[in-house]
Amino acid sequence: GAVVSQHPSRVICKSGTSVKIECRSLDFQATTMFWYRQFPKQSLMLMATSNEGSKATYEQGVEKDKFLINHASLTLSTLTVTSAHPEDSSFYICSARDVRDYGYTFGSGTRLTVV
Amino acid sequence: AQSVSQHNHHVILSEAASLELGCNYSYGGTVNLFWYVQYPGQHLQLLLKYFSGDPLVKGIKGFEAEFIKSKFSFNLRKPSVQWSDTAEYFCAVGQGSGNTGKLIFGQGTTLQVKP
């Protein structure tokens, strides 16, 4: 089945630094990928839709200059949290949509802790 | 605005009891419907999905869901739950056709099955 690899799984960074999270579709092409944020005991909140070769579409309230998304190829999207602060600490999850069956496959998530 | 609502936030059942988790959505266009499960410490796994055809969908692990278009509902059911079904369950709605439709999640339902 379709597999999405997300790295790193855990990262701790200092306040003010930037962190890059990668999301790769391993055995299928994904022209569209999605980035979510999940707080403890809560649901997944869609942050942005990443489109290969074009600018990402951000949901209302998500700062595009803080959460930089790049989708440079059909199998890779990256999320960079810039100038991270403790309130950015969260669980970030990516998802890729398989053009073959329109199913959504999720990465295993990245636990970001900003200290 | 589009939304997905799960009415049961926390459900506690004994083993062998029947389960039904409610899910309603508000979106007038073409939708794809999904139920995902998240076991403690693990990533999201697809239980079942509905795109078209028979509104009664059978998924993995004995789960099924029924799409009732007139009620904008997609309730999840299982005749007899097991202790291993303890997890977080999310209903999700994919909007639009093609491979660009974003996936919106409900708030999630925590299921606790007592042995």
CSV table of C-alpha atoms in Angstrom, one decimal:
chain,number,residue,atom,x,y,z
A,1,GLY,CA,0.0,0.0,0.0
A,2,ALA,CA,0.9,3.7,-0.2
A,3,VAL,CA,3.5,4.8,2.3
A,4,VAL,CA,4.4,8.3,3.5
A,5,SER,CA,7.6,8.8,5.3
A,6,GLN,CA,7.9,11.8,7.6
A,7,HIS,CA,11.1,13.0,9.3
A,8,PRO,CA,12.2,13.7,11.9
A,9,SER,CA,9.8,11.9,14.2
A,10,ARG,CA,10.9,14.0,17.2
A,11,VAL,CA,12.8,17.3,17.3
A,12,ILE,CA,13.8,19.6,20.2
A,13,CYS,CA,14.9,23.1,19.2
A,14,LYS,CA,15.8,26.3,20.9
A,15,SER,CA,13.5,29.2,20.8
A,16,GLY,CA,14.3,31.5,17.8
A,17,THR,CA,15.7,28.7,15.6
A,18,SER,CA,14.1,27.1,12.5
A,19,VAL,CA,13.1,23.5,12.0
A,20,LYS,CA,12.5,21.7,8.8
A,21,ILE,CA,10.1,18.7,8.6
A,22,GLU,CA,10.1,16.4,5.5
A,23,CYS,CA,7.3,14.5,4.1
A,24,ARG,CA,7.9,11.9,1.3
A,25,SER,CA,5.6,9.7,-0.6
A,26,LEU,CA,7.6,6.5,-1.1
A,27,ASP,CA,5.8,4.5,-3.7
A,28,PHE,CA,3.4,6.9,-5.4
A,29,GLN,CA,3.3,10.4,-6.7
A,30,ALA,CA,1.5,13.1,-4.8
A,31,THR,CA,0.7,16.4,-6.5
A,32,THR,CA,-1.0,17.5,-3.4
A,33,MET,CA,0.1,17.1,0.2
A,34,PHE,CA,-1.4,18.5,3.3
A,35,TRP,CA,0.0,19.6,6.6
A,36,TYR,CA,-1.8,19.3,9.9
A,37,ARG,CA,-1.2,20.2,13.5
A,38,GLN,CA,-2.5,18.2,16.4
A,39,PHE,CA,-2.6,19.4,19.9
A,40,PRO,CA,-2.8,16.8,22.8
A,41,LYS,CA,-6.2,15.1,23.0
A,42,GLN,CA,-7.5,17.2,20.1
A,43,SER,CA,-8.2,16.7,16.4
A,44,LEU,CA,-6.1,17.4,13.4
A,45,MET,CA,-6.2,21.0,12.3
A,46,LEU,CA,-5.4,21.6,8.6
A,47,MET,CA,-2.7,24.2,8.3
A,48,ALA,CA,-2.1,24.2,4.6
A,49,THR,CA,-2.4,22.5,1.3
A,50,SER,CA,0.9,21.9,-0.5
A,51,ASN,CA,0.8,21.9,-4.3
A,52,GLU,CA,3.7,20.6,-6.4
A,53,GLY,CA,5.2,23.4,-8.3
A,54,SER,CA,3.1,26.2,-6.9
A,55,LYS,CA,2.5,28.1,-3.8
A,56,ALA,CA,0.9,26.5,-0.8
A,57,THR,CA,-2.7,27.4,0.2
A,58,TYR,CA,-2.9,28.3,3.9
A,59,GLU,CA,-5.9,28.0,6.1
A,60,GLN,CA,-7.3,31.0,7.8
A,61,GLY,CA,-5.3,32.0,10.8
A,62,VAL,CA,-2.1,30.2,9.8
A,63,GLU,CA,0.9,32.4,9.3
A,64,LYS,CA,2.5,31.7,5.9
A,65,ASP,CA,5.7,33.5,6.8
A,66,LYS,CA,6.1,31.4,9.9
A,67,PHE,CA,5.2,28.0,8.4
A,68,LEU,CA,7.0,27.8,5.1
A,69,ILE,CA,5.9,25.1,2.8
A,70,ASN,CA,7.8,23.9,-0.2
A,71,HIS,CA,6.7,21.2,-2.6
A,72,ALA,CA,9.5,20.9,-5.0
A,73,SER,CA,8.8,17.4,-6.4
A,74,LEU,CA,6.0,15.0,-6.8
A,75,THR,CA,7.2,13.0,-3.8
A,76,LEU,CA,8.5,15.6,-1.4
A,77,SER,CA,7.0,18.4,0.6
A,78,THR,CA,8.7,20.3,3.5
A,79,LEU,CA,7.4,22.4,6.3
A,80,THR,CA,9.8,24.8,7.9
A,81,VAL,CA,8.8,26.3,11.2
A,82,THR,CA,10.7,29.6,11.3
A,83,SER,CA,11.8,31.4,14.4
A,84,ALA,CA,10.1,28.8,16.6
A,85,HIS,CA,8.6,29.7,19.9
A,86,PRO,CA,7.3,27.4,22.7
A,87,GLU,CA,3.7,27.9,21.5
A,88,ASP,CA,4.7,26.2,18.3
A,89,SER,CA,5.4,23.0,20.2
A,90,SER,CA,3.0,20.5,18.8
A,91,PHE,CA,2.5,17.3,16.7
A,92,TYR,CA,2.8,18.0,13.0
A,93,ILE,CA,1.4,15.5,10.5
A,94,CYS,CA,1.6,15.4,6.8
A,95,SER,CA,-0.7,13.6,4.4
A,96,ALA,CA,-0.3,12.9,0.7
A,97,ARG,CA,-3.1,12.2,-1.7
A,98,ASP,CA,-2.6,9.3,-4.1
A,99,VAL,CA,-3.6,10.3,-7.6
A,100,ARG,CA,-4.3,6.6,-8.3
A,101,ASP,CA,-7.2,6.2,-6.0
A,102,TYR,CA,-7.6,9.6,-4.3
A,103,GLY,CA,-6.9,8.1,-0.9
A,104,TYR,CA,-5.1,10.0,1.8
A,105,THR,CA,-2.0,8.5,3.4
A,106,PHE,CA,-0.6,10.0,6.5
A,107,GLY,CA,2.9,10.2,7.8
A,108,SER,CA,3.8,9.1,11.3
A,109,GLY,CA,4.1,12.7,12.5
A,110,THR,CA,6.7,14.9,14.0
A,111,ARG,CA,6.7,15.9,17.7
A,112,LEU,CA,8.2,19.4,17.9
A,113,THR,CA,9.3,20.8,21.2
A,114,VAL,CA,10.6,24.3,21.4
A,115,VAL,CA,12.5,25.1,24.6
B,1,ALA,CA,-17.8,27.2,6.4
B,2,GLN,CA,-17.4,23.5,6.0
B,3,SER,CA,-17.3,21.5,9.2
B,4,VAL,CA,-17.3,17.9,10.5
B,5,SER,CA,-19.0,17.2,13.8
B,6,GLN,CA,-18.6,14.1,15.9
B,7,HIS,CA,-21.2,14.1,18.7
B,8,ASN,CA,-19.6,11.5,21.0
B,9,HIS,CA,-16.5,12.8,22.6
B,10,HIS,CA,-15.8,10.0,25.0
B,11,VAL,CA,-17.4,6.6,24.8
B,12,ILE,CA,-16.9,3.8,27.4
B,13,LEU,CA,-18.0,0.3,26.5
B,14,SER,CA,-17.6,-3.1,27.8
B,15,GLU,CA,-16.2,-5.8,25.6
B,16,ALA,CA,-18.8,-7.4,23.2
B,17,ALA,CA,-21.0,-4.3,23.3
B,18,SER,CA,-22.1,-2.7,20.1
B,19,LEU,CA,-20.6,0.6,18.9
B,20,GLU,CA,-22.0,3.5,17.0
B,21,LEU,CA,-20.1,6.7,16.6
B,22,GLY,CA,-21.9,9.6,15.0
B,23,CYS,CA,-20.5,11.9,12.3
B,24,ASN,CA,-22.2,14.7,10.5
B,25,TYR,CA,-20.8,17.2,8.0
B,26,SER,CA,-21.8,20.4,6.4
B,27,TYR,CA,-20.8,20.7,2.8
B,28,GLY,CA,-23.0,20.9,-0.2
B,29,GLY,CA,-20.7,19.6,-2.9
B,30,THR,CA,-19.1,16.3,-3.7
B,31,VAL,CA,-17.6,14.7,-0.7
B,32,ASN,CA,-15.5,11.7,0.1
B,33,LEU,CA,-15.9,10.3,3.6
B,34,PHE,CA,-13.4,8.6,5.8
B,35,TRP,CA,-13.0,7.1,9.3
B,36,TYR,CA,-9.5,6.9,10.7
B,37,VAL,CA,-8.3,5.3,14.0
B,38,GLN,CA,-5.3,6.5,16.0
B,39,TYR,CA,-4.1,4.0,18.6
B,40,PRO,CA,-2.1,5.4,21.5
B,41,GLY,CA,1.3,6.6,20.3
B,42,GLN,CA,0.7,5.6,16.7
B,43,HIS,CA,-0.2,7.4,13.5
B,44,LEU,CA,-3.5,7.6,11.8
B,45,GLN,CA,-4.8,4.4,10.1
B,46,LEU,CA,-7.6,4.2,7.6
B,47,LEU,CA,-10.6,2.2,8.8
B,48,LEU,CA,-12.8,2.7,5.8
B,49,LYS,CA,-13.8,5.2,3.1
B,50,TYR,CA,-16.7,6.1,0.9
B,51,PHE,CA,-16.4,7.6,-2.5
B,52,SER,CA,-19.6,6.4,-4.3
B,53,GLY,CA,-21.8,3.4,-4.8
B,54,ASP,CA,-23.2,1.3,-2.0
B,55,PRO,CA,-23.7,3.7,1.0
B,56,LEU,CA,-22.9,0.8,3.4
B,57,VAL,CA,-19.2,0.5,3.5
B,58,LYS,CA,-17.3,-2.3,5.2
B,59,GLY,CA,-13.8,-1.6,6.5
B,60,ILE,CA,-11.1,-3.3,8.4
B,61,LYS,CA,-11.3,-5.0,11.8
B,62,GLY,CA,-15.1,-5.5,11.5
B,63,PHE,CA,-16.0,-1.8,11.2
B,64,GLU,CA,-18.6,-0.5,8.9
B,65,ALA,CA,-20.2,2.9,8.2
B,66,GLU,CA,-23.3,4.0,6.5
B,67,PHE,CA,-23.6,7.2,4.3
B,68,ILE,CA,-27.0,8.8,4.6
B,69,LYS,CA,-26.9,11.7,2.1
B,70,SER,CA,-30.2,13.2,3.3
B,71,LYS,CA,-28.8,13.5,6.8
B,72,PHE,CA,-25.3,14.4,5.9
B,73,SER,CA,-24.1,11.6,8.1
B,74,PHE,CA,-21.5,8.9,8.0
B,75,ASN,CA,-21.8,6.9,11.3
B,76,LEU,CA,-19.3,4.3,12.2
B,77,ARG,CA,-20.5,0.9,13.7
B,78,LYS,CA,-19.1,-2.3,15.0
B,79,PRO,CA,-21.4,-5.1,16.3
B,80,SER,CA,-19.0,-6.3,19.1
B,81,VAL,CA,-16.1,-4.2,20.3
B,82,GLN,CA,-12.8,-5.6,21.7
B,83,TRP,CA,-10.4,-4.3,24.3
B,84,SER,CA,-8.0,-3.7,21.4
B,85,ASP,CA,-10.4,-1.2,19.8
B,86,THR,CA,-9.5,1.3,22.5
B,87,ALA,CA,-8.3,4.3,20.5
B,88,GLU,CA,-9.2,7.7,19.1
B,89,TYR,CA,-11.5,7.7,16.1
B,90,PHE,CA,-11.7,10.5,13.6
B,91,CYS,CA,-14.3,11.1,11.0
B,92,ALA,CA,-13.0,13.1,8.0
B,93,VAL,CA,-14.5,14.6,4.9
B,94,GLY,CA,-12.6,15.2,1.7
B,95,GLN,CA,-14.0,18.1,-0.3
B,96,GLY,CA,-14.3,18.2,-4.0
B,97,SER,CA,-13.3,15.8,-6.7
B,98,GLY,CA,-9.9,15.1,-8.2
B,99,ASN,CA,-6.8,15.0,-6.2
B,100,THR,CA,-6.8,18.4,-4.6
B,101,GLY,CA,-9.7,18.1,-2.2
B,102,LYS,CA,-8.6,18.9,1.4
B,103,LEU,CA,-9.5,16.6,4.2
B,104,ILE,CA,-11.3,18.1,7.2
B,105,PHE,CA,-11.4,16.2,10.5
B,106,GLY,CA,-14.0,16.0,13.2
B,107,GLN,CA,-13.1,16.6,16.8
B,108,GLY,CA,-12.5,12.9,17.4
B,109,THR,CA,-14.0,10.4,19.7
B,110,THR,CA,-12.1,8.6,22.4
B,111,LEU,CA,-13.3,5.0,22.7
B,112,GLN,CA,-12.4,3.1,25.9
B,113,VAL,CA,-13.3,-0.6,26.0
B,114,LYS,CA,-13.2,-2.2,29.3
B,115,PRO,CA,-12.2,-5.9,29.4
